[in-house]
Amino acid sequence: MEEEFTRGEGRPRLLDLIPNGRDWGSYAAAEEKKLELRLGLPGGEDWSAGQEKREHPVESALSLDHISKVRKSTNVNASSGTKRGFLVQVEPKTEGILIDNMTFQQQQLQQQQLGFLQLQAKGKESLQKTSGSAEQQSLEGKGCGPHAAHASSTKNAAVAHTASQSRAAATPVVGWPPVRSFRMNLAGTAKASAESHNGSSEAAKKLENDRKSLFVKINMDGIPIGRKVDLKAYDSYDKLSLAVDELFRGLMAAQVDPLAPSILKNSEEKHVLIGLLDGSGEYTLVYEDDEGDRMLVGDVPWDMFVSMAKRLRVLKSSDLSASSLRAVGRKRTSNS
Amino acid sequence: MSEERSDMSEDEDGGGGVEQKERWGPSQGGGGCGSAKSRGGVWTDPPPPFSDQVLENVLENVLQFLVCRRDRNAASLVCRSWCRAEAQTRGELFIGNCYAVSPRRATDRFRRVRSVVLKGKPRFADFSLVPLGWGAHFSPWASAMAAAYPWLERICLKRMSIADDDLSLLAFSFPFFKDLTLICCDGFGTHGLAVIAEKCRHLRVLDLIEAYLEEEEEDQVVDWVSKFPQTTTSLETLGFDCVVSTVNFEALEALVARSPALRQLRVNHHVTVDQLFRLMVRAPQLTHLGTGSFGPPAALALQGDVMEHEADLVSAFAASKSIISLSGFRDVASQYLPAIYPVCANLTTLNCSFAEITADELKPVIHHCHNLQKFWVLDTVRDEGLQAVAATCKDLQELRVFPLNATEDSEGFVSDVGLAAISQGCRRLRSILYFCQQMTNKAVITMSKNCQELVVFRLCIMGRHLPDHLTKEPMDEGFGAIVMNCKKLTRLAVSGLLTDKAFAYIGKYGKSIRTLSVAFAGDSDVGLRYVLEGCPKLQKLEIRDSPFGDPALLSGIHQYYNMRFLWMNSCKLSIRGCNDVAQRLPRLVVEVIRDRPEADDETVEKLYMYRSLAGPRNDAPPFVKIL
């Protein structure tokens, strides 16, 4: 089979795939010129042609990857027997950027501190909520994503298709391979918790460790809307406590007076959340661990806490002795 | 897993739902029947006087023996009185597309229904291609049925959105309710389950298959298992393996203990192996068991003290002489797997498709499974594992090999070798779903020749546009051989690099094909045209990312009234073509789904069209445009 991986042909315009013109910073603009379209070989055998170029397209492409909010990380181009490779459609035209392996990309991307990006190795991570709700949110919220690629590819499929059926693969595609999200979610859970049977679970563990952002939900008693915090953005309980305080301060003020300005003046700081960790304040911070039990924050070393905490909660200290510490044992299939 | 239960999977039966396969001309109208099924309105003779009522009584007595819905559809077309009699005696109502007919119309025609089967969203909704909130709401049906069918005993729903309130309505409206089966449904939670458990005193079946329960806060999760009647229950089937929240195990154990009729139990992954043992002890009469995690409780795993449970488990399985179906194995600890040896010889169904077991772990198990008919497994067992299956399971009828890593670049664990081996060993194979990374035409051709009984052939080569990995040719010949040689084939899913030639084959030989799934295939409009013109029995066609445009769409005008639906996404369709179809076929509902609001108006990202007597639906969300 022949596919055309146009080499250096045309200039992919990344920004076209971001309809709302979101600026991805200097990366995309600067690297645009350096984006190389090439066909890569699996397993990093002969990368001579592409080695030096990899660094650049990776960043932008991964930005694109993020835009696409993909759950499955990579596509295969239809080269002869090649099953590895990461193609990103950056433009309506049928160009693709082939990047070789995901771990390299991960490192690259992490350097950019795109904290909200959740990467996955080999598509295991179940960002995908059941019923594709995450998909929907992403689509509505960001206005771009795989469908950007889709629409582009649809529109230009006339251009793309030749008799030899050699369309460069688009960004990782929604719903392909056609495995039910139910199965993918549960498989992810099983893999993460199963003993190591074969190499694939090692990859899952590696994934868990490599992630540089860990967003968990945090709810507060009396406030109907929760927030999310990135546990990896902090390195100690104190910093977390401060962050939680800041997160909810505005919300609490809004509860009292919905018209209150978001920036509090000093005199209105009575809602500051202090004493979250030592039980001395009005509120206490608890978390739910990977077994589903509700635990007091602060007992274990910080790193262990980060690896175990699945969600956080700010409870009224007076409620502590009540049902809130009862083990619930409820597992969630998707990481918050 | 039990998809074929209650005829949900239409692959093997006669198919043909409420809708009639024959001409759906615009001249619908008329006739005492002329509604959900038949064309109606053609007869011109006035019914004979006086004997009319007698005739109908006789007919009703006779027709009640007709069970198959295709037969019933045919009978209802004979004449008006047959139509009426048939409507009076139809006990099970099957609606393949909930929007094809309005609930009111269905309940008006069929007055004495005891069992309803209802399907909602198109299948591609399973792969996140249908945005949330698209539809398929059960509420209007629930209301209509609550009013019309007080004797209703059974409801089976697939891909419908069900609210807890709907479940409450069911529970309160149907005093004789016995059987609730929900497949791939969403929208409800534990609260709804609790109402069902509590109020349906005659409940026999509560079966949740791959349902997506609403995420609930901890304090909102209801302990629904405790809500079952405290007396002896009539439960025969309880399946909740898809429920993500924990259930009250003590309550579950007590429930099992007081349910002597229980035959099928599928627990969720929170149930550990020691708990499973306790349940099995309570219910040695089980025939179908979903084993939950099949792993040790977390605390125990840490201590490494797993032997303790192994002996218990073996004895439990040894005592369960009736088990013929096993599933679950969510977190299987391989040292527990041998515990199932005592039942292997009796197993007809084994679903370990959530267990990452290797070929070496599989072999000793499968070696015992001589009677296996249905086997679902993860590809981690590799070709070698499949060879072991082929060597032992001579009666295998259904095989599904799922990918551990459902991505395009993942390492392929199974390949053409495994497929060929299966075809050599399992000659009676009727249904196969196979995910792989590399395939050859030769293996597929071999299967087409060896497995003449094939009814369902679904091959998913996960990398898009991948050719035969040895010859580098398109996969046309392989799929061509399948349609050519497997005369009983009714369902086909294609993948890999495919040119229009493959579609030519399908159009030429696929005369029995009812369901066709196409992805990333074809070269031009001609491909789709081949299919639309060549496959007279085509009912369900779902296509994605293939270069088919308006001309191809229009070439199927003659066919669309005979089909249940057509789904196309990311093809080359434009609004003009879809409008064209919509205008020419007034009884066709043409939905254009647009998830990105700023997409241009010309291209059609997603098209879903289906015949309907109800006209455009009134619950369409903003992103759906009905032409």
PDB file of C-alpha atoms in Angstrom, chain A residues 215-323:
ATOM      1  CA  PHE A 215      -6.639  17.104  39.050  1.00  0.00           C
ATOM      2  CA  VAL A 216      -9.019  15.994  41.701  1.00  0.00           C
ATOM      3  CA  LYS A 217     -12.399  17.291  42.539  1.00  0.00           C
ATOM      4  CA  ILE A 218     -12.853  19.260  45.654  1.00  0.00           C
ATOM      5  CA  ASN A 219     -16.195  20.009  47.144  1.00  0.00           C
ATOM      6  CA  MET A 220     -17.116  22.062  50.092  1.00  0.00           C
ATOM      7  CA  ASP A 221     -20.018  21.676  52.391  1.00  0.00           C
ATOM      8  CA  GLY A 222     -22.662  24.160  51.662  1.00  0.00           C
ATOM      9  CA  ILE A 223     -21.372  25.051  48.257  1.00  0.00           C
ATOM     10  CA  PRO A 224     -23.121  23.257  45.462  1.00  0.00           C
ATOM     11  CA  ILE A 225     -20.451  23.793  42.852  1.00  0.00           C
ATOM     12  CA  GLY A 226     -17.125  22.089  43.277  1.00  0.00           C
ATOM     13  CA  ARG A 227     -13.724  22.939  42.014  1.00  0.00           C
ATOM     14  CA  LYS A 228     -10.731  21.041  40.825  1.00  0.00           C
ATOM     15  CA  VAL A 229      -7.206  21.229  42.118  1.00  0.00           C
ATOM     16  CA  ASP A 230      -4.027  19.957  40.648  1.00  0.00           C
ATOM     17  CA  LEU A 231      -2.350  18.075  43.409  1.00  0.00           C
ATOM     18  CA  LYS A 232       0.899  17.963  41.578  1.00  0.00           C
ATOM     19  CA  ALA A 233       1.096  21.684  41.557  1.00  0.00           C
ATOM     20  CA  TYR A 234       1.826  21.695  45.250  1.00  0.00           C
ATOM     21  CA  ASP A 235       4.507  20.078  47.246  1.00  0.00           C
ATOM     22  CA  SER A 236       3.189  20.327  50.742  1.00  0.00           C
ATOM     23  CA  TYR A 237       0.030  20.271  52.713  1.00  0.00           C
ATOM     24  CA  ASP A 238       0.351  23.898  53.624  1.00  0.00           C
ATOM     25  CA  LYS A 239       0.378  24.999  50.056  1.00  0.00           C
ATOM     26  CA  LEU A 240      -2.605  22.858  49.346  1.00  0.00           C
ATOM     27  CA  SER A 241      -4.431  24.333  52.233  1.00  0.00           C
ATOM     28  CA  LEU A 242      -3.723  27.816  50.999  1.00  0.00           C
ATOM     29  CA  ALA A 243      -4.888  26.924  47.572  1.00  0.00           C
ATOM     30  CA  VAL A 244      -8.097  25.466  48.869  1.00  0.00           C
ATOM     31  CA  ASP A 245      -8.681  28.575  50.838  1.00  0.00           C
ATOM     32  CA  GLU A 246      -8.285  30.709  47.779  1.00  0.00           C
ATOM     33  CA  LEU A 247     -10.470  28.504  45.695  1.00  0.00           C
ATOM     34  CA  PHE A 248     -13.408  28.687  47.911  1.00  0.00           C
ATOM     35  CA  ARG A 249     -13.086  32.129  49.267  1.00  0.00           C
ATOM     36  CA  GLY A 250     -14.698  33.651  46.279  1.00  0.00           C
ATOM     37  CA  LEU A 251     -17.435  31.082  46.210  1.00  0.00           C
ATOM     38  CA  MET A 252     -18.216  31.530  49.823  1.00  0.00           C
ATOM     39  CA  ALA A 253     -18.439  35.228  49.451  1.00  0.00           C
ATOM     40  CA  ALA A 254     -20.709  34.754  46.528  1.00  0.00           C
ATOM     41  CA  GLN A 255     -22.925  32.577  48.616  1.00  0.00           C
ATOM     42  CA  VAL A 256     -23.436  35.331  51.046  1.00  0.00           C
ATOM     43  CA  ASP A 257     -23.835  38.015  48.504  1.00  0.00           C
ATOM     44  CA  PRO A 258     -24.017  36.936  44.929  1.00  0.00           C
ATOM     45  CA  LEU A 259     -23.087  40.345  43.781  1.00  0.00           C
ATOM     46  CA  ALA A 260     -19.957  40.519  45.862  1.00  0.00           C
ATOM     47  CA  PRO A 261     -16.922  41.338  43.825  1.00  0.00           C
ATOM     48  CA  SER A 262     -14.606  38.475  43.267  1.00  0.00           C
ATOM     49  CA  ILE A 263     -11.714  40.260  44.787  1.00  0.00           C
ATOM     50  CA  LEU A 264     -12.154  40.519  48.465  1.00  0.00           C
ATOM     51  CA  LYS A 265     -11.066  43.451  50.397  1.00  0.00           C
ATOM     52  CA  ASN A 266      -9.182  42.890  53.566  1.00  0.00           C
ATOM     53  CA  SER A 267     -12.148  43.575  55.695  1.00  0.00           C
ATOM     54  CA  GLU A 268     -14.069  40.791  54.113  1.00  0.00           C
ATOM     55  CA  GLU A 269     -11.567  38.135  54.827  1.00  0.00           C
ATOM     56  CA  LYS A 270     -13.583  36.625  57.561  1.00  0.00           C
ATOM     57  CA  HIS A 271     -14.237  33.733  55.212  1.00  0.00           C
ATOM     58  CA  VAL A 272     -10.644  32.749  55.016  1.00  0.00           C
ATOM     59  CA  LEU A 273     -10.339  29.050  55.542  1.00  0.00           C
ATOM     60  CA  ILE A 274      -7.769  28.496  58.151  1.00  0.00           C
ATOM     61  CA  GLY A 275      -6.963  25.581  60.250  1.00  0.00           C
ATOM     62  CA  LEU A 276      -7.972  23.146  57.553  1.00  0.00           C
ATOM     63  CA  LEU A 277      -5.381  20.644  58.508  1.00  0.00           C
ATOM     64  CA  ASP A 278      -5.250  20.653  62.226  1.00  0.00           C
ATOM     65  CA  GLY A 279      -8.866  20.655  63.135  1.00  0.00           C
ATOM     66  CA  SER A 280      -8.709  24.057  64.666  1.00  0.00           C
ATOM     67  CA  GLY A 281     -10.683  25.903  62.078  1.00  0.00           C
ATOM     68  CA  GLU A 282     -14.274  25.970  61.172  1.00  0.00           C
ATOM     69  CA  TYR A 283     -13.582  23.599  58.332  1.00  0.00           C
ATOM     70  CA  THR A 284     -11.473  20.539  57.890  1.00  0.00           C
ATOM     71  CA  LEU A 285      -9.990  19.021  54.802  1.00  0.00           C
ATOM     72  CA  VAL A 286     -10.583  15.369  54.119  1.00  0.00           C
ATOM     73  CA  TYR A 287      -9.918  13.211  51.117  1.00  0.00           C
ATOM     74  CA  GLU A 288     -11.181  10.032  49.579  1.00  0.00           C
ATOM     75  CA  ASP A 289      -8.547   7.477  48.864  1.00  0.00           C
ATOM     76  CA  ASP A 290      -8.330   4.869  46.190  1.00  0.00           C
ATOM     77  CA  GLU A 291     -10.245   2.419  48.299  1.00  0.00           C
ATOM     78  CA  GLY A 292     -13.049   4.850  48.684  1.00  0.00           C
ATOM     79  CA  ASP A 293     -12.492   5.612  52.314  1.00  0.00           C
ATOM     80  CA  ARG A 294     -12.676   9.113  53.624  1.00  0.00           C
ATOM     81  CA  MET A 295      -9.509  10.096  55.406  1.00  0.00           C
ATOM     82  CA  LEU A 296      -8.195  13.091  57.202  1.00  0.00           C
ATOM     83  CA  VAL A 297      -5.670  15.017  55.207  1.00  0.00           C
ATOM     84  CA  GLY A 298      -2.230  15.292  56.687  1.00  0.00           C
ATOM     85  CA  ASP A 299      -1.372  11.921  58.115  1.00  0.00           C
ATOM     86  CA  VAL A 300       0.778  10.449  55.414  1.00  0.00           C
ATOM     87  CA  PRO A 301       3.734  11.924  53.600  1.00  0.00           C
ATOM     88  CA  TRP A 302       2.760  14.325  50.901  1.00  0.00           C
ATOM     89  CA  ASP A 303       3.840  12.130  48.016  1.00  0.00           C
ATOM     90  CA  MET A 304       1.917   9.204  49.310  1.00  0.00           C
ATOM     91  CA  PHE A 305      -1.080  11.398  49.760  1.00  0.00           C
ATOM     92  CA  VAL A 306      -0.904  12.576  46.161  1.00  0.00           C
ATOM     93  CA  SER A 307      -0.772   9.040  44.925  1.00  0.00           C
ATOM     94  CA  MET A 308      -3.732   7.984  46.974  1.00  0.00           C
ATOM     95  CA  ALA A 309      -6.088  10.890  46.973  1.00  0.00           C
ATOM     96  CA  LYS A 310      -8.922  10.664  44.524  1.00  0.00           C
ATOM     97  CA  ARG A 311     -10.973  13.596  45.650  1.00  0.00           C
ATOM     98  CA  LEU A 312     -11.050  16.163  48.372  1.00  0.00           C
ATOM     99  CA  ARG A 313     -13.701  17.584  50.536  1.00  0.00           C
ATOM    100  CA  VAL A 314     -13.934  20.492  52.860  1.00  0.00           C
ATOM    101  CA  LEU A 315     -16.166  19.608  55.740  1.00  0.00           C
ATOM    102  CA  LYS A 316     -17.439  21.545  58.613  1.00  0.00           C
ATOM    103  CA  SER A 317     -15.334  20.521  61.551  1.00  0.00           C
ATOM    104  CA  SER A 318     -18.437  19.967  63.570  1.00  0.00           C
ATOM    105  CA  ASP A 319     -19.470  17.271  61.141  1.00  0.00           C
ATOM    106  CA  LEU A 320     -16.313  15.296  61.524  1.00  0.00           C
ATOM    107  CA  SER A 321     -17.518  12.858  64.056  1.00  0.00           C
ATOM    108  CA  ALA A 322     -20.652  12.160  62.143  1.00  0.00           C
ATOM    109  CA  SER A 323     -21.139  10.069  59.082  1.00  0.00           C
TER     110      SER A 323
END
